[in-house]
């Protein structure tokens, strides 16, 4: 049975109840999410051939530090970096390292900055130099999948409506939806109830209510949906080594639909625009 609870009354752990935040929570999330989005904007010019993902990760750490924020991923379940950097066939949770990015790569950079205890979680795809037309199309399909999922958010509908919108569109574009990872509630916690599946049917999942806050973060593959996790315990890759992409926004359910907290202040949300 799903149950809902006023966020300020809930215990500070994920016990499966869905927290409903008030105006204070929304205000806290706006701040954290805008800082994360600003960080993703600031990164754009640095994602060029030759730069290492460690250098990107260092930038994220210092950006947070300079703005009074900490990266949520640091020391999270044994993870030690400030970001995830997932290149080409890496689906998610790629670990920054000292290898330079190469012309034609596509890389997802996923950042969660914590401001005053609030978690702003967002990721975008960055082309490295000149990318192939197939890669460009995957970025467009993945971003549009996320936006169609977001458009399905409104009180009274079930969370399955988000998954249905994403899956229907992505599969019509001859792409596949990764099943092994999902969006999540967040706020004062990084990963909280409910899980937001990126596939499924509109009559599934808990009903959305005003005050709910969660991420929508579809991972879309050019090939089959299946993934495996490498021996490092984090890096998830496509089993068929096909290209994979992901975008992530944090949203809050309002009386009429939702507010996207992590919109780019510089207008850099969409793939293929200046950056
Ligand atoms: N930011 C990721 C998400 O979207 C979570 C990364 S957890 C880590 O939920 F430990 F891998 F960093
Ligand atoms: Co997330
Ligand atoms: Co994230």
Tab-separated table of C-alpha atoms and ligand atoms in Angstrom:
chain	number	residue	atom	x	y	z
A	1	UNK	CA	0.000	0.000	0.000
A	2	UNK	CA	1.393	3.431	-0.855
A	3	UNK	CA	1.063	6.113	1.772
A	4	UNK	CA	1.857	9.798	1.771
A	5	UNK	CA	3.234	11.886	4.614
A	6	UNK	CA	3.892	15.593	5.223
A	7	UNK	CA	7.655	15.858	4.687
A	8	UNK	CA	8.310	17.688	7.964
A	9	UNK	CA	6.706	14.824	9.933
A	10	UNK	CA	8.560	11.986	8.204
A	11	UNK	CA	11.594	10.150	9.579
A	12	UNK	CA	14.897	10.978	7.835
A	13	UNK	CA	15.129	7.635	6.094
A	14	UNK	CA	13.459	6.016	3.119
A	15	UNK	CA	10.678	3.914	4.656
A	16	UNK	CA	8.653	3.732	1.457
A	17	UNK	CA	6.267	6.536	2.370
A	18	UNK	CA	5.993	9.338	-0.188
A	19	UNK	CA	6.854	12.736	1.253
A	20	UNK	CA	4.777	15.792	0.352
A	21	UNK	CA	6.743	19.031	0.602
A	22	UNK	CA	5.334	22.494	1.202
A	23	UNK	CA	6.509	25.890	-0.028
A	24	UNK	CA	9.642	25.747	2.183
A	25	UNK	CA	10.725	22.499	0.545
A	26	UNK	CA	10.035	23.860	-2.929
A	27	UNK	CA	12.069	26.988	-2.103
A	28	UNK	CA	14.984	24.886	-0.796
A	29	UNK	CA	14.879	22.678	-3.877
A	30	UNK	CA	14.793	25.660	-6.258
A	31	UNK	CA	18.057	26.871	-4.764
A	32	UNK	CA	19.873	23.512	-4.808
A	33	UNK	CA	18.605	22.605	-8.272
A	34	UNK	CA	19.474	25.982	-9.781
A	35	UNK	CA	23.017	25.677	-8.449
A	36	UNK	CA	23.318	22.215	-10.002
A	37	UNK	CA	21.972	23.541	-13.317
A	38	UNK	CA	24.403	26.465	-13.157
A	39	UNK	CA	27.242	23.981	-12.619
A	40	UNK	CA	26.133	21.927	-15.656
A	41	UNK	CA	26.043	25.173	-17.697
A	42	UNK	CA	29.524	26.186	-16.528
A	43	UNK	CA	30.930	22.789	-17.521
A	44	UNK	CA	29.845	23.009	-21.152
A	45	UNK	CA	32.837	24.919	-22.588
A	46	UNK	CA	35.252	22.561	-20.848
A	47	UNK	CA	33.928	19.373	-22.469
A	48	UNK	CA	36.312	19.197	-25.456
A	49	UNK	CA	38.678	16.549	-26.849
A	50	UNK	CA	41.657	15.983	-24.549
A	51	UNK	CA	40.052	16.926	-21.225
A	52	UNK	CA	39.907	14.150	-18.618
A	53	UNK	CA	36.778	13.252	-16.707
A	54	UNK	CA	38.841	13.715	-13.520
A	55	UNK	CA	39.320	17.371	-14.521
A	56	UNK	CA	35.551	17.703	-15.008
A	57	UNK	CA	34.968	16.070	-11.630
A	58	UNK	CA	37.421	18.447	-9.959
A	59	UNK	CA	35.575	21.394	-11.517
A	60	UNK	CA	32.287	20.111	-10.051
A	61	UNK	CA	33.814	19.767	-6.589
A	62	UNK	CA	35.327	23.260	-6.676
A	63	UNK	CA	32.169	24.818	-8.111
A	64	UNK	CA	30.189	23.325	-5.223
A	65	UNK	CA	32.763	24.394	-2.653
A	66	UNK	CA	32.814	27.963	-4.007
A	67	UNK	CA	29.015	28.145	-3.705
A	68	UNK	CA	28.589	26.541	-0.266
A	69	UNK	CA	27.502	23.154	-1.614
A	70	UNK	CA	28.753	19.588	-1.373
A	71	UNK	CA	28.346	16.861	-4.032
A	72	UNK	CA	25.914	14.210	-2.740
A	73	UNK	CA	27.783	11.409	-4.489
A	74	UNK	CA	30.962	11.938	-2.484
A	75	UNK	CA	31.233	9.045	0.013
A	76	UNK	CA	27.771	7.845	-1.035
A	77	UNK	CA	27.677	4.038	-0.647
A	78	UNK	CA	31.431	3.867	-1.233
A	79	UNK	CA	31.428	6.185	-4.281
A	80	UNK	CA	34.261	8.733	-3.977
A	81	UNK	CA	33.735	11.237	-6.821
A	82	UNK	CA	31.776	14.494	-7.170
A	83	UNK	CA	30.010	13.459	-10.377
A	84	UNK	CA	29.288	10.541	-12.674
A	85	UNK	CA	30.698	10.726	-16.219
A	86	UNK	CA	29.248	8.134	-18.575
A	87	UNK	CA	30.834	7.922	-22.031
A	88	UNK	CA	29.344	6.328	-25.199
A	89	UNK	CA	28.149	2.788	-24.286
A	90	UNK	CA	28.315	3.576	-20.552
A	91	UNK	CA	24.687	3.811	-19.414
A	92	UNK	CA	25.235	5.524	-16.037
A	93	UNK	CA	27.487	5.746	-12.960
A	94	UNK	CA	30.702	6.048	-14.992
A	95	UNK	CA	33.556	6.909	-12.614
A	96	UNK	CA	35.687	9.929	-13.544
A	97	UNK	CA	39.302	8.951	-14.357
A	98	UNK	CA	42.498	10.232	-15.980
A	99	UNK	CA	41.617	9.209	-19.558
A	100	UNK	CA	41.121	12.102	-22.002
A	101	UNK	CA	37.808	12.485	-23.852
A	102	UNK	CA	38.089	11.921	-27.603
A	103	UNK	CA	36.600	13.660	-30.605
A	104	UNK	CA	33.210	12.054	-31.366
A	105	UNK	CA	32.475	10.876	-27.804
A	106	UNK	CA	29.166	11.599	-26.121
A	107	UNK	CA	29.341	11.971	-22.343
A	108	UNK	CA	26.658	12.265	-19.690
A	109	UNK	CA	27.649	14.383	-16.702
A	110	UNK	CA	25.447	13.786	-13.649
A	111	UNK	CA	25.742	16.193	-10.732
A	112	UNK	CA	23.903	16.364	-7.412
A	113	UNK	CA	24.753	19.413	-5.309
A	114	UNK	CA	23.453	19.663	-1.747
A	115	UNK	CA	22.535	23.171	-0.574
A	116	UNK	CA	21.238	23.639	2.999
A	117	UNK	CA	20.430	19.913	3.060
A	118	UNK	CA	18.409	19.995	-0.214
A	119	UNK	CA	19.480	17.786	-3.154
A	120	UNK	CA	19.540	19.154	-6.719
A	121	UNK	CA	20.020	16.218	-9.107
A	122	UNK	CA	20.426	16.711	-12.861
A	123	UNK	CA	22.376	15.402	-15.815
A	124	UNK	CA	22.874	16.298	-19.448
A	125	UNK	CA	24.653	14.915	-22.497
A	126	UNK	CA	27.687	16.742	-23.890
A	127	UNK	CA	29.044	16.119	-27.388
A	128	UNK	CA	32.853	16.034	-27.555
A	129	UNK	CA	34.000	17.762	-30.751
A	130	UNK	CA	32.150	16.543	-33.852
A	131	UNK	CA	29.765	13.644	-33.185
A	132	UNK	CA	28.113	11.231	-35.634
A	133	UNK	CA	24.576	11.768	-36.884
A	134	UNK	CA	23.390	8.585	-35.060
A	135	UNK	CA	24.740	9.938	-31.772
A	136	UNK	CA	23.097	13.310	-32.390
A	137	UNK	CA	19.779	11.583	-33.013
A	138	UNK	CA	20.117	9.553	-29.789
A	139	UNK	CA	20.648	12.744	-27.770
A	140	UNK	CA	17.572	14.313	-29.347
A	141	UNK	CA	15.410	11.227	-28.749
A	142	UNK	CA	16.593	10.928	-25.134
A	143	UNK	CA	15.966	14.576	-24.297
A	144	UNK	CA	12.536	14.466	-25.930
A	145	UNK	CA	11.759	11.239	-23.989
A	146	UNK	CA	12.509	13.001	-20.725
A	147	UNK	CA	10.408	16.036	-21.687
A	148	UNK	CA	7.451	13.806	-22.641
A	149	UNK	CA	7.784	12.074	-19.274
A	150	UNK	CA	7.757	15.466	-17.551
A	151	UNK	CA	4.683	16.519	-19.546
A	152	UNK	CA	2.825	13.510	-18.056
A	153	UNK	CA	3.339	14.773	-14.486
A	154	UNK	CA	0.134	16.066	-12.935
A	155	UNK	CA	-1.823	15.423	-9.747
A	156	UNK	CA	-4.297	12.555	-10.039
A	157	UNK	CA	-2.327	10.691	-12.712
A	158	UNK	CA	-0.151	7.731	-11.698
A	159	UNK	CA	3.635	7.678	-11.977
A	160	UNK	CA	3.203	4.974	-14.642
A	161	UNK	CA	2.003	7.723	-16.999
A	162	UNK	CA	5.569	9.049	-17.007
A	163	UNK	CA	7.003	5.667	-17.959
A	164	UNK	CA	4.371	5.079	-20.622
A	165	UNK	CA	5.066	8.443	-22.274
A	166	UNK	CA	8.808	7.798	-22.321
A	167	UNK	CA	8.628	4.200	-23.534
A	168	UNK	CA	6.029	4.866	-26.232
A	169	UNK	CA	8.072	7.674	-27.749
A	170	UNK	CA	11.535	6.075	-27.434
A	171	UNK	CA	10.414	2.755	-28.941
A	172	UNK	CA	8.601	4.501	-31.810
A	173	UNK	CA	11.988	6.076	-32.548
A	174	UNK	CA	13.515	2.548	-32.679
A	175	UNK	CA	15.422	3.038	-29.429
A	176	UNK	CA	15.155	1.054	-26.183
A	177	UNK	CA	14.550	2.028	-22.552
A	178	UNK	CA	16.912	0.761	-19.832
A	179	UNK	CA	14.931	-1.044	-17.104
A	180	UNK	CA	17.633	-1.505	-14.477
A	181	UNK	CA	17.747	2.084	-13.163
A	182	UNK	CA	14.953	4.498	-12.397
A	183	UNK	CA	14.152	8.016	-11.245
A	184	UNK	CA	13.559	8.583	-7.540
A	185	UNK	CA	11.997	10.781	-4.924
A	186	UNK	CA	14.428	13.249	-3.353
A	187	UNK	CA	14.549	16.361	-1.224
A	188	UNK	CA	16.292	16.147	2.121
A	189	UNK	CA	17.241	12.581	1.099
A	190	UNK	CA	19.175	11.778	-2.123
A	191	UNK	CA	17.239	8.634	-3.029
A	192	UNK	CA	13.738	8.325	-1.607
A	193	UNK	CA	10.335	6.874	-2.482
A	194	UNK	CA	8.803	6.620	-4.998
A	195	UNK	CA	10.753	4.910	-7.782
A	196	UNK	CA	9.958	6.506	-11.138
A	197	UNK	CA	10.086	3.868	-13.870
A	198	UNK	CA	10.886	5.011	-17.401
A	199	UNK	CA	8.680	2.313	-18.956
A	200	UNK	CA	5.288	0.781	-18.165
A	201	UNK	CA	1.609	1.705	-18.249
A	202	UNK	CA	-0.329	4.773	-17.157
A	203	UNK	CA	-2.484	2.779	-14.717
A	204	UNK	CA	0.548	1.607	-12.707
A	205	UNK	CA	2.408	3.167	-9.776
A	206	UNK	CA	1.280	5.524	-7.031
A	207	UNK	CA	-0.934	8.521	-7.734
A	208	UNK	CA	0.941	11.817	-8.052
A	209	UNK	CA	0.014	14.508	-5.540
A	210	UNK	CA	0.998	18.178	-5.187
A	211	UNK	CA	4.167	18.472	-3.092
A	212	UNK	CA	5.834	15.319	-4.412
A	213	UNK	CA	9.414	15.862	-5.622
A	214	UNK	CA	11.264	13.371	-7.822
A	215	UNK	CA	13.670	12.951	-10.725
A	216	UNK	CA	12.940	11.786	-14.256
A	217	UNK	CA	16.150	10.415	-15.769
A	218	UNK	CA	15.599	8.030	-18.688
A	219	UNK	CA	18.512	6.042	-20.100
A	220	UNK	CA	17.881	5.306	-23.783
A	221	UNK	CA	19.939	2.946	-25.972
A	222	UNK	CA	20.383	2.730	-29.742
A	223	UNK	CA	20.516	-1.073	-29.384
A	224	UNK	CA	19.007	-3.503	-26.879
A	225	UNK	CA	17.986	-2.354	-23.378
A	226	UNK	CA	20.155	-4.810	-21.449
A	227	UNK	CA	22.976	-3.611	-19.224
A	228	UNK	CA	25.699	-5.079	-17.067
A	229	UNK	CA	27.711	-3.548	-14.236
A	230	UNK	CA	31.507	-3.742	-14.534
A	231	UNK	CA	33.857	-5.184	-11.888
A	232	UNK	CA	34.315	-1.730	-10.287
A	233	UNK	CA	30.795	-2.212	-8.925
A	234	UNK	CA	29.450	1.035	-10.477
A	235	UNK	CA	29.980	1.441	-14.223
A	236	UNK	CA	26.860	0.219	-16.066
A	237	UNK	CA	27.322	-0.500	-19.785
A	238	UNK	CA	25.079	-1.748	-22.582
A	239	UNK	CA	25.540	-5.499	-23.067
A	240	UNK	CA	25.611	-5.081	-26.853
A	241	UNK	CA	27.986	-2.068	-26.519
A	242	UNK	CA	25.473	0.145	-28.332
A	243	UNK	CA	25.443	3.891	-27.581
A	244	UNK	CA	23.439	5.022	-24.560
A	245	UNK	CA	22.282	8.469	-23.464
A	246	UNK	CA	20.583	10.005	-20.425
A	247	UNK	CA	19.097	13.314	-19.332
A	248	UNK	CA	17.825	14.069	-15.830
A	249	UNK	CA	15.673	16.800	-14.318
A	250	UNK	CA	14.357	17.209	-10.774
A	251	UNK	CA	10.664	18.210	-10.717
A	252	UNK	CA	8.034	19.099	-8.119
A	253	UNK	CA	4.333	18.276	-8.563
A	254	UNK	CA	2.106	21.384	-8.453
A	255	UNK	CA	-1.708	21.789	-8.444
A	256	UNK	CA	-1.747	21.893	-12.251
A	257	UNK	CA	1.302	19.945	-13.426
A	258	UNK	CA	4.894	20.337	-12.351
A	259	UNK	CA	7.738	22.752	-11.860
A	260	UNK	CA	11.120	21.783	-13.361
A	261	UNK	CA	13.632	22.833	-10.720
A	262	UNK	CA	16.796	22.065	-12.712
A	263	UNK	CA	16.141	24.108	-15.889
A	264	UNK	CA	19.334	25.630	-17.280
A	265	UNK	CA	19.706	29.323	-16.391
A	266	UNK	CA	21.686	29.710	-19.646
A	267	UNK	CA	19.134	27.948	-21.844
A	268	UNK	CA	21.479	24.986	-22.400
A	269	UNK	CA	19.018	22.182	-21.600
A	270	UNK	CA	18.495	20.893	-25.107
A	271	UNK	CA	21.098	18.946	-27.095
A	272	UNK	CA	22.798	20.627	-30.017
A	273	UNK	CA	22.608	24.199	-28.775
A	274	UNK	CA	25.580	26.460	-27.993
A	275	UNK	CA	27.667	25.333	-25.074
B	1	LIG	N1	23.062	11.143	-9.556
B	1	LIG	C1	22.705	9.756	-9.730
B	1	LIG	C2	21.209	9.735	-9.854
B	1	LIG	O1	20.724	10.330	-10.758
B	1	LIG	C3	23.142	8.887	-8.611
B	1	LIG	C4	24.584	8.648	-8.594
B	1	LIG	S1	24.966	7.742	-7.201
B	1	LIG	C5	26.612	7.455	-7.385
B	1	LIG	O2	20.458	9.236	-9.064
B	1	LIG	F1	27.005	6.960	-6.269
B	1	LIG	F2	26.801	6.669	-8.414
B	1	LIG	F3	27.217	8.599	-7.628
B	2	LIG	CO1	18.848	10.896	-9.887
B	3	LIG	CO1	21.675	12.200	-11.108
